[in-house]
CSV table of C-alpha atoms in Angstrom, one decimal:
chain,number,residue,atom,x,y,z
K,1,MET,CA,-69.7,29.9,-19.1
K,2,VAL,CA,-66.5,27.9,-20.0
K,3,SER,CA,-66.2,26.6,-16.4
K,4,ALA,CA,-69.9,25.7,-16.2
K,5,THR,CA,-69.6,23.8,-19.5
K,6,VAL,CA,-66.7,21.8,-18.2
K,7,LEU,CA,-68.5,21.0,-15.0
K,8,PHE,CA,-71.6,20.0,-16.9
K,9,SER,CA,-69.7,17.7,-19.2
K,10,LEU,CA,-68.0,16.0,-16.2
K,11,VAL,CA,-71.3,15.5,-14.3
K,12,TRP,CA,-73.2,14.4,-17.4
K,13,GLN,CA,-70.6,11.8,-18.3
K,14,SER,CA,-70.4,10.5,-14.7
K,15,VAL,CA,-74.2,10.3,-14.3
K,16,GLY,CA,-74.5,8.6,-17.7
K,17,GLU,CA,-72.1,5.9,-16.7
K,18,GLN,CA,-73.9,5.3,-13.4
K,19,SER,CA,-77.3,5.2,-15.1
K,20,THR,CA,-76.0,2.6,-17.6
K,21,PHE,CA,-74.6,0.5,-14.8
K,22,ALA,CA,-77.8,0.6,-12.8
K,23,SER,CA,-80.0,-0.1,-15.8
K,24,LEU,CA,-77.9,-3.2,-16.6
K,25,GLU,CA,-78.2,-4.4,-13.0
K,26,ARG,CA,-82.0,-4.1,-13.3
K,27,ASP,CA,-81.9,-6.2,-16.4
K,28,GLY,CA,-80.0,-8.8,-14.4
K,29,ILE,CA,-82.6,-8.7,-11.6
K,30,ARG,CA,-85.4,-9.2,-14.1
K,31,TYR,CA,-83.7,-12.2,-15.6
K,32,ILE,CA,-83.1,-13.8,-12.2
K,33,GLN,CA,-86.7,-13.1,-11.2
K,34,ALA,CA,-87.7,-15.4,-14.1
K,35,LEU,CA,-85.1,-18.0,-13.2
K,36,GLU,CA,-86.2,-18.4,-9.6
K,37,PRO,CA,-89.7,-19.9,-10.4
K,38,LEU,CA,-88.0,-22.3,-12.9
K,39,GLU,CA,-85.7,-23.5,-10.1
K,40,ILE,CA,-88.7,-24.1,-7.8
K,41,ALA,CA,-90.6,-25.9,-10.5
K,42,LEU,CA,-87.6,-28.0,-11.4
K,43,THR,CA,-87.0,-29.2,-7.8
K,44,ASN,CA,-90.7,-29.9,-7.3
K,45,ALA,CA,-90.7,-32.1,-10.4
K,46,GLU,CA,-87.6,-33.9,-9.2
K,47,SER,CA,-89.2,-34.6,-5.8
K,48,VAL,CA,-92.3,-36.1,-7.5
K,49,ALA,CA,-90.2,-38.2,-9.8
K,50,VAL,CA,-88.0,-39.5,-7.0
K,51,ARG,CA,-91.1,-40.6,-5.0
K,52,GLY,CA,-92.1,-42.7,-8.0
K,53,GLY,CA,-94.8,-40.5,-9.4
K,54,SER,CA,-95.1,-38.8,-12.8
K,55,ALA,CA,-93.8,-35.2,-12.6
K,56,PRO,CA,-96.3,-32.7,-13.8
K,57,ARG,CA,-95.0,-31.0,-16.9
K,58,GLU,CA,-97.3,-27.9,-17.0
K,59,PRO,CA,-95.7,-25.9,-14.2
K,60,LEU,CA,-92.2,-26.6,-15.6
K,61,ALA,CA,-93.4,-25.7,-19.1
K,62,LEU,CA,-94.8,-22.3,-17.9
K,63,ALA,CA,-91.6,-21.5,-16.1
K,64,VAL,CA,-89.5,-22.4,-19.2
K,65,ALA,CA,-91.7,-20.1,-21.3
K,66,ASP,CA,-91.2,-17.2,-18.9
K,67,VAL,CA,-87.5,-17.6,-18.9
K,68,ALA,CA,-87.5,-17.9,-22.7
K,69,LYS,CA,-89.4,-14.6,-22.9
K,70,ALA,CA,-86.9,-12.9,-20.6
K,71,ASP,CA,-84.0,-14.3,-22.6
K,72,LYS,CA,-85.4,-13.0,-25.8
K,73,GLU,CA,-85.6,-9.5,-24.4
K,74,LEU,CA,-82.4,-9.4,-22.4
K,75,GLY,CA,-80.3,-12.3,-23.6
K,76,GLU,CA,-78.3,-10.4,-26.1
K,77,ARG,CA,-77.4,-7.6,-23.7
K,78,LEU,CA,-76.6,-10.1,-20.9
K,79,ARG,CA,-74.9,-12.6,-23.3
K,80,THR,CA,-76.9,-15.5,-21.9
K,81,GLU,CA,-78.4,-16.9,-25.2
K,82,ASP,CA,-76.0,-19.9,-25.5
K,83,ARG,CA,-76.3,-20.9,-21.9
K,84,TRP,CA,-80.1,-20.6,-21.9
K,85,THR,CA,-80.4,-22.7,-25.1
K,86,GLU,CA,-78.3,-25.5,-23.5
K,87,LEU,CA,-80.3,-25.3,-20.3
K,88,ARG,CA,-83.7,-25.3,-22.1
K,89,THR,CA,-82.7,-28.4,-24.1
K,90,LYS,CA,-81.7,-30.3,-20.9
K,91,VAL,CA,-84.9,-29.3,-19.1
K,92,GLU,CA,-87.1,-30.4,-22.0
K,93,SER,CA,-85.4,-33.8,-22.1
K,94,LEU,CA,-85.7,-34.6,-18.4
K,95,PRO,CA,-87.3,-37.9,-17.6
K,96,ALA,CA,-90.7,-37.6,-15.9
K,97,GLU,CA,-90.3,-40.9,-14.0
K,98,GLY,CA,-87.9,-43.7,-13.4
K,99,ALA,CA,-85.4,-45.0,-10.9
K,100,ALA,CA,-84.4,-42.7,-8.1
K,101,ALA,CA,-80.7,-42.6,-8.8
K,102,PRO,CA,-80.9,-41.7,-12.5
K,103,ILE,CA,-83.6,-39.1,-11.7
K,104,ILE,CA,-81.4,-37.4,-9.1
K,105,ALA,CA,-78.4,-37.4,-11.4
K,106,ALA,CA,-80.4,-36.0,-14.3
K,107,TYR,CA,-82.1,-33.2,-12.3
K,108,GLY,CA,-78.8,-32.5,-10.5
K,109,GLY,CA,-77.0,-31.8,-13.8
K,110,VAL,CA,-79.8,-29.5,-14.9
K,111,SER,CA,-79.7,-27.6,-11.6
K,112,GLU,CA,-75.9,-27.1,-12.0
K,113,LEU,CA,-76.6,-25.5,-15.4
K,114,LEU,CA,-79.2,-23.3,-13.9
K,115,LEU,CA,-76.9,-22.1,-11.2
K,116,ALA,CA,-74.2,-21.5,-13.8
K,117,LEU,CA,-76.7,-19.4,-15.8
K,118,MET,CA,-77.4,-17.3,-12.7
K,119,ASP,CA,-73.7,-16.7,-12.2
K,120,LYS,CA,-73.5,-15.6,-15.8
K,121,VAL,CA,-76.3,-13.1,-15.3
K,122,ARG,CA,-74.7,-11.8,-12.1
K,123,ASN,CA,-71.4,-11.2,-13.8
K,124,THR,CA,-72.6,-9.6,-17.1
K,125,SER,CA,-75.2,-7.4,-15.3
K,126,GLN,CA,-72.5,-6.1,-12.9
K,127,LEU,CA,-74.6,-7.1,-9.9
K,128,ILE,CA,-71.5,-8.5,-8.2
K,129,ARG,CA,-69.9,-5.1,-8.4
K,130,ASP,CA,-72.7,-2.9,-7.0
K,131,PRO,CA,-71.2,0.0,-5.1
K,132,GLU,CA,-73.9,0.2,-2.5
K,133,VAL,CA,-73.3,-2.0,0.6
K,134,ASP,CA,-76.9,-3.0,1.2
K,135,THR,CA,-77.7,-3.8,-2.5
K,136,TYR,CA,-74.5,-5.8,-2.9
K,137,TYR,CA,-75.3,-8.1,0.1
K,138,LEU,CA,-78.9,-8.5,-0.9
K,139,GLU,CA,-77.9,-9.5,-4.4
K,140,ASP,CA,-75.3,-12.0,-3.1
K,141,GLY,CA,-78.0,-13.6,-0.9
K,142,ALA,CA,-80.8,-13.6,-3.5
K,143,ALA,CA,-78.8,-14.6,-6.6
K,144,GLN,CA,-76.2,-17.0,-5.1
K,145,GLU,CA,-76.8,-18.2,-1.5
K,146,LEU,CA,-80.5,-18.8,-1.7
K,147,PRO,CA,-80.6,-20.5,-5.2
K,148,GLU,CA,-77.7,-22.8,-4.0
K,149,GLY,CA,-79.7,-23.5,-0.8
K,150,ILE,CA,-82.8,-24.5,-2.7
K,151,VAL,CA,-80.8,-26.9,-4.8
K,152,ALA,CA,-79.0,-28.3,-1.7
K,153,ALA,CA,-82.4,-28.8,0.1
K,154,ALA,CA,-83.8,-30.6,-2.9
K,155,GLN,CA,-80.8,-32.9,-3.0
K,156,TYR,CA,-81.0,-33.6,0.7
K,157,THR,CA,-84.7,-34.4,0.7
K,158,ASP,CA,-84.6,-36.4,-2.5
K,159,LEU,CA,-81.7,-38.6,-1.1
K,160,LEU,CA,-83.9,-39.3,2.0
K,161,LEU,CA,-86.9,-40.2,-0.2
K,162,SER,CA,-84.7,-42.4,-2.5
K,163,VAL,CA,-83.8,-44.8,0.4
K,164,VAL,CA,-87.3,-45.3,1.8
K,165,GLY,CA,-87.9,-49.0,2.0
K,166,GLU,CA,-84.3,-49.9,1.1
K,167,SER,CA,-82.2,-52.2,3.2
K,168,PRO,CA,-80.1,-50.8,6.0
K,169,ALA,CA,-77.0,-51.5,3.9
K,170,ALA,CA,-78.3,-49.4,1.0
K,171,GLN,CA,-79.3,-46.6,3.4
K,172,ALA,CA,-75.9,-46.6,5.0
K,173,LYS,CA,-74.3,-46.0,1.5
K,174,VAL,CA,-76.2,-42.8,1.1
K,175,ALA,CA,-75.9,-41.6,4.7
K,176,ASP,CA,-72.7,-39.7,4.0
K,177,ASP,CA,-74.2,-38.0,1.0
K,178,VAL,CA,-77.3,-37.0,3.0
K,179,ARG,CA,-75.1,-35.5,5.7
K,180,SER,CA,-73.0,-33.7,3.1
K,181,ALA,CA,-76.1,-32.3,1.4
K,182,TYR,CA,-77.5,-31.0,4.7
K,183,SER,CA,-74.1,-29.5,5.6
K,184,GLY,CA,-74.1,-27.5,2.3
K,185,LEU,CA,-77.7,-26.5,3.0
K,186,ALA,CA,-76.8,-25.2,6.5
K,187,GLY,CA,-73.8,-23.4,5.1
K,188,ASN,CA,-75.9,-21.6,2.5
K,189,ALA,CA,-78.5,-20.7,5.1
K,190,LYS,CA,-75.8,-19.2,7.4
K,191,ASP,CA,-74.3,-17.2,4.5
K,192,LEU,CA,-77.7,-15.9,3.5
K,193,SER,CA,-78.4,-14.8,7.0
K,194,ASP,CA,-75.1,-13.0,7.1
K,195,ASP,CA,-75.8,-11.2,3.8
K,196,ILE,CA,-79.2,-10.0,5.0
K,197,ARG,CA,-77.8,-8.9,8.4
K,198,LEU,CA,-75.0,-6.9,6.7
K,199,ALA,CA,-77.5,-5.4,4.2
K,200,VAL,CA,-79.8,-4.3,7.0
K,201,GLU,CA,-76.9,-2.8,8.9
K,202,GLY,CA,-75.7,-1.0,5.7
K,203,SER,CA,-79.1,0.5,5.2
K,204,ASP,CA,-79.5,1.6,8.8
K,205,GLY,CA,-82.4,-0.9,9.3
K,206,GLY,CA,-85.8,0.7,8.9
K,207,ALA,CA,-88.3,-0.8,6.5
K,208,LEU,CA,-85.6,-3.1,5.0
K,209,GLY,CA,-85.0,-4.9,8.3
K,210,THR,CA,-88.7,-5.2,9.1
K,211,ALA,CA,-89.6,-6.7,5.7
K,212,LEU,CA,-86.8,-9.2,5.5
K,213,LEU,CA,-86.1,-10.5,8.9
K,214,SER,CA,-89.5,-12.2,9.4
K,215,LYS,CA,-89.2,-13.9,6.1
K,216,LEU,CA,-85.6,-14.9,6.8
K,217,ASP,CA,-86.7,-16.4,10.2
K,218,ARG,CA,-89.3,-18.5,8.5
K,219,PHE,CA,-86.7,-19.8,6.0
K,220,ASN,CA,-84.2,-20.6,8.8
K,221,ARG,CA,-86.9,-22.5,10.8
K,222,SER,CA,-87.7,-24.5,7.7
K,223,ILE,CA,-84.1,-25.5,7.4
K,224,ASP,CA,-83.8,-26.4,11.0
K,225,ASP,CA,-86.9,-28.6,10.6
K,226,LEU,CA,-85.1,-30.6,7.9
K,227,ALA,CA,-82.2,-31.6,10.2
K,228,PRO,CA,-84.1,-34.3,12.2
K,229,LEU,CA,-85.3,-36.0,9.1
K,230,MET,CA,-81.9,-37.8,8.7
K,231,SER,CA,-82.0,-39.2,12.2
K,232,PRO,CA,-83.2,-42.7,11.1
K,233,LEU,CA,-80.2,-43.0,8.9
K,234,SER,CA,-77.9,-41.9,11.7
K,235,ASN,CA,-79.3,-44.3,14.4
K,236,GLY,CA,-79.7,-47.1,11.9
K,237,THR,CA,-83.5,-47.6,12.3
K,238,GLY,CA,-84.2,-46.7,8.7
K,239,ARG,CA,-87.7,-45.6,9.4
K,240,ILE,CA,-87.9,-42.4,7.3
K,241,ASP,CA,-91.3,-40.7,7.5
K,242,THR,CA,-92.0,-39.9,3.8
K,243,ALA,CA,-95.0,-37.6,4.6
K,244,LYS,CA,-93.0,-35.6,7.0
K,245,VAL,CA,-90.1,-35.2,4.6
K,246,VAL,CA,-92.5,-34.0,1.8
K,247,ARG,CA,-94.3,-31.7,4.2
K,248,SER,CA,-91.0,-30.2,5.5
K,249,ARG,CA,-89.6,-29.8,2.0
K,250,ASP,CA,-92.8,-28.1,0.8
K,251,GLU,CA,-92.6,-25.6,3.7
K,252,MET,CA,-88.9,-24.9,2.9
K,253,GLN,CA,-89.8,-24.3,-0.8
K,254,ALA,CA,-92.6,-21.9,0.1
K,255,ALA,CA,-90.4,-20.0,2.5
K,256,ALA,CA,-87.5,-19.8,0.0
K,257,ALA,CA,-89.8,-18.6,-2.8
K,258,ASP,CA,-91.3,-15.9,-0.5
K,259,LEU,CA,-87.9,-14.8,0.6
K,260,SER,CA,-86.5,-14.8,-2.9
K,261,ALA,CA,-89.4,-12.7,-4.3
K,262,THR,CA,-88.9,-10.1,-1.4
K,263,LEU,CA,-85.2,-9.9,-1.9
K,264,LEU,CA,-85.3,-9.4,-5.6
K,265,THR,CA,-88.2,-6.8,-5.3
K,266,GLN,CA,-86.2,-4.9,-2.7
K,267,ILE,CA,-83.1,-4.8,-5.0
K,268,ASP,CA,-85.1,-3.7,-7.9
K,269,SER,CA,-86.7,-0.9,-5.9
K,270,ALA,CA,-83.3,0.3,-4.7
K,271,LEU,CA,-82.0,0.4,-8.3
K,272,ALA,CA,-85.1,2.3,-9.4
K,273,ASP,CA,-84.6,4.9,-6.7
K,274,ARG,CA,-81.0,5.2,-7.7
K,275,LEU,CA,-81.9,5.8,-11.3
K,276,ALA,CA,-84.5,8.4,-10.2
K,277,SER,CA,-81.7,10.2,-8.2
K,278,LEU,CA,-79.4,10.1,-11.2
K,279,SER,CA,-82.2,11.7,-13.3
K,280,HIS,CA,-82.4,14.5,-10.8
K,281,ARG,CA,-78.7,15.0,-11.0
K,282,ARG,CA,-79.0,15.3,-14.8
K,283,LEU,CA,-81.5,18.1,-14.3
K,284,LEU,CA,-79.3,19.8,-11.9
K,285,ALA,CA,-76.4,19.6,-14.3
K,286,ILE,CA,-78.6,21.2,-17.0
K,287,GLY,CA,-79.5,23.9,-14.6
K,288,ILE,CA,-75.8,24.6,-13.8
K,289,LEU,CA,-75.2,25.0,-17.5
K,290,LEU,CA,-78.2,27.2,-18.2
K,291,ALA,CA,-77.6,29.6,-15.3
K,292,PRO,CA,-74.5,31.3,-16.8
K,293,VAL,CA,-75.9,31.2,-20.3
K,294,LEU,CA,-79.0,33.1,-19.2
K,295,LEU,CA,-76.9,35.5,-17.2
K,296,GLY,CA,-74.7,36.2,-20.2
K,297,LEU,CA,-77.8,36.8,-22.4
K,298,ALA,CA,-79.2,39.1,-19.8
K,299,LEU,CA,-76.1,41.2,-19.9
K,300,VAL,CA,-75.6,41.2,-23.7
K,301,VAL,CA,-79.1,41.4,-25.1
K,302,PRO,CA,-80.1,44.8,-23.6
K,303,SER,CA,-76.9,46.3,-25.0
K,304,LEU,CA,-77.6,45.0,-28.5
K,305,VAL,CA,-81.2,46.2,-28.4
K,306,ALA,CA,-80.1,49.7,-27.3
K,307,ARG,CA,-77.6,49.9,-30.1
K,308,ARG,CA,-80.1,48.7,-32.6
K,309,ARG,CA,-82.6,51.4,-31.5
K,310,GLN,CA,-79.9,54.1,-31.6
K,311,ASP,CA,-79.0,53.0,-35.2
K,312,LYS,CA,-82.6,53.2,-36.2
K,313,GLY,CA,-83.1,56.8,-34.8
K,314,ALA,CA,-80.0,58.4,-36.4
K,315,PRO,CA,-80.5,60.2,-39.9
K,316,PRO,CA,-79.0,58.3,-42.8
K,317,ARG,CA,-75.7,59.6,-44.0
K,318,GLU,CA,-75.2,60.4,-47.7
K,319,ARG,CA,-72.0,59.7,-49.4
K,320,PRO,CA,-70.5,62.7,-51.3
K,321,THR,CA,-70.4,62.4,-55.0
K,322,ALA,CA,-68.5,64.3,-57.7
K,323,GLY,CA,-69.5,67.9,-58.1
K,324,ARG,CA,-71.5,67.8,-54.8
K,325,HIS,CA,-70.2,68.8,-51.4
K,326,ASP,CA,-71.5,68.0,-47.9
K,327,PRO,CA,-72.8,71.3,-46.3
K,328,ALA,CA,-71.4,70.2,-43.0
K,329,HIS,CA,-67.9,69.9,-44.5
K,330,PRO,CA,-67.4,72.5,-47.2
K,331,ALA,CA,-64.6,72.0,-49.7
K,332,PRO,CA,-61.5,74.1,-49.0
K,333,ALA,CA,-61.2,77.5,-50.9
K,334,GLN,CA,-59.1,77.4,-54.1
K,335,PRO,CA,-56.6,80.3,-54.6
K,336,VAL,CA,-57.5,82.7,-57.4
K,337,THR,CA,-54.8,83.2,-60.0
K,338,VAL,CA,-54.7,86.7,-61.6
K,339,PRO,CA,-53.0,86.6,-65.0
K,340,PRO,CA,-50.1,89.0,-65.3
K,341,THR,CA,-50.5,92.2,-67.2
K,342,PRO,CA,-48.4,92.3,-70.4
K,343,TRP,CA,-45.7,94.9,-70.7
K,344,PRO,CA,-46.4,97.4,-73.4
K,345,THR,CA,-44.1,97.3,-76.4
K,346,GLY,CA,-45.0,100.5,-78.3
K,347,PRO,CA,-44.5,104.1,-77.3
K,348,VAL,CA,-46.2,105.1,-74.1
K,349,GLN,CA,-49.4,107.0,-74.8
K,350,ARG,CA,-49.7,109.6,-72.2
K,351,PRO,CA,-53.2,110.6,-71.4
K,352,GLU,CA,-54.4,114.0,-72.3
K,353,SER,CA,-54.3,116.6,-69.7
K,354,ARG,CA,-57.6,117.2,-68.0
K,355,PRO,CA,-58.9,120.7,-68.9
K,356,SER,CA,-59.5,121.5,-65.3
K,357,GLU,CA,-55.9,120.9,-64.3
K,358,THR,CA,-53.0,123.5,-64.7
K,359,ALA,CA,-49.4,122.9,-65.5
K,360,GLY,CA,-48.4,124.1,-62.1
K,361,SER,CA,-50.7,121.9,-60.2
K,362,GLU,CA,-49.5,119.0,-58.1
K,363,TYR,CA,-51.1,116.5,-60.4
K,364,ALA,CA,-49.2,117.8,-63.3
K,365,ARG,CA,-46.0,117.3,-61.5
K,366,TRP,CA,-46.7,113.7,-60.8
K,367,GLU,CA,-48.2,113.0,-64.2
K,368,GLN,CA,-44.8,112.7,-65.8
K,369,PHE,CA,-43.9,109.8,-63.5
K,370,SER,CA,-47.2,107.9,-63.9
K,371,ALA,CA,-47.0,104.3,-65.2
K,372,PRO,CA,-49.2,102.9,-68.0
K,373,GLN,CA,-52.5,101.4,-66.6
């Protein structure tokens, strides 16, 4: 029982720590699931504002409300309240329209705050320290590479749209920035592909590979379709097709949102399965503890019951009292003391001779020596 108790305490403590770790990770995934729609809504609003239109506020407001709800529930545990308050203030003060350069700068600053909030969630929720290979790489792709890729794609397409109708000299000034933005986007797409490939290999393929690879291919194709859009800047023609840029950007956004939702759902399912496995280990630990306890009771209880029955069937014993002896154990016999006969002090009175006796008889001869009675 002692060894079983020690084993139980070790298993219970280890399982408890792992359960707490996995539960915190799930909280991080839930928070990031609320941040991803906000990022999509934010980049969509930026694209509309850069093209000279008035950015719709309703999708952005709904996304902000969802993140606010998640932060109210999880912010204290993930320590994100201060960062979210700052990000929310910046989002609500974004301009809905204006010149392209200030719009790009304002939305770019907010996007940096959003990525910083995601990094905070990844760190405090321990997602970056997940012990499982497949979950670790999926998390890295879903919470770092893909969000950074979405921001890089938005910056790339917005720079292209900002120089539509500008002079060749003005377009030449932003050409380097456009190429740099696409280079960052391609790098994020490559790192994301590597993460998913390593995750699939770590999980031995199966349903994970089938579910993700098709969505990853769609996302990579959308990134490849963005590359030719900067050709007018490279060859100096300056004829940027606005409709094609918007269409390609929308396809990239849809592919990224679809891939992000699948990645985060897959991670959450893996963490839920891990918690279920840990619950089974808890039950096993309880069984390990109960087995020797029940065995010990099975050995001890019959003996106690038999003794109790034996005690009930035996006659009650009476304690001996003064003047009363136990028949089974009689008191020892006391010696009888005979008082001594006093020695006579007067003359000895001889008894009279019996009439039937003669002086010559034997009795008469012994009579003279007889002692007083």
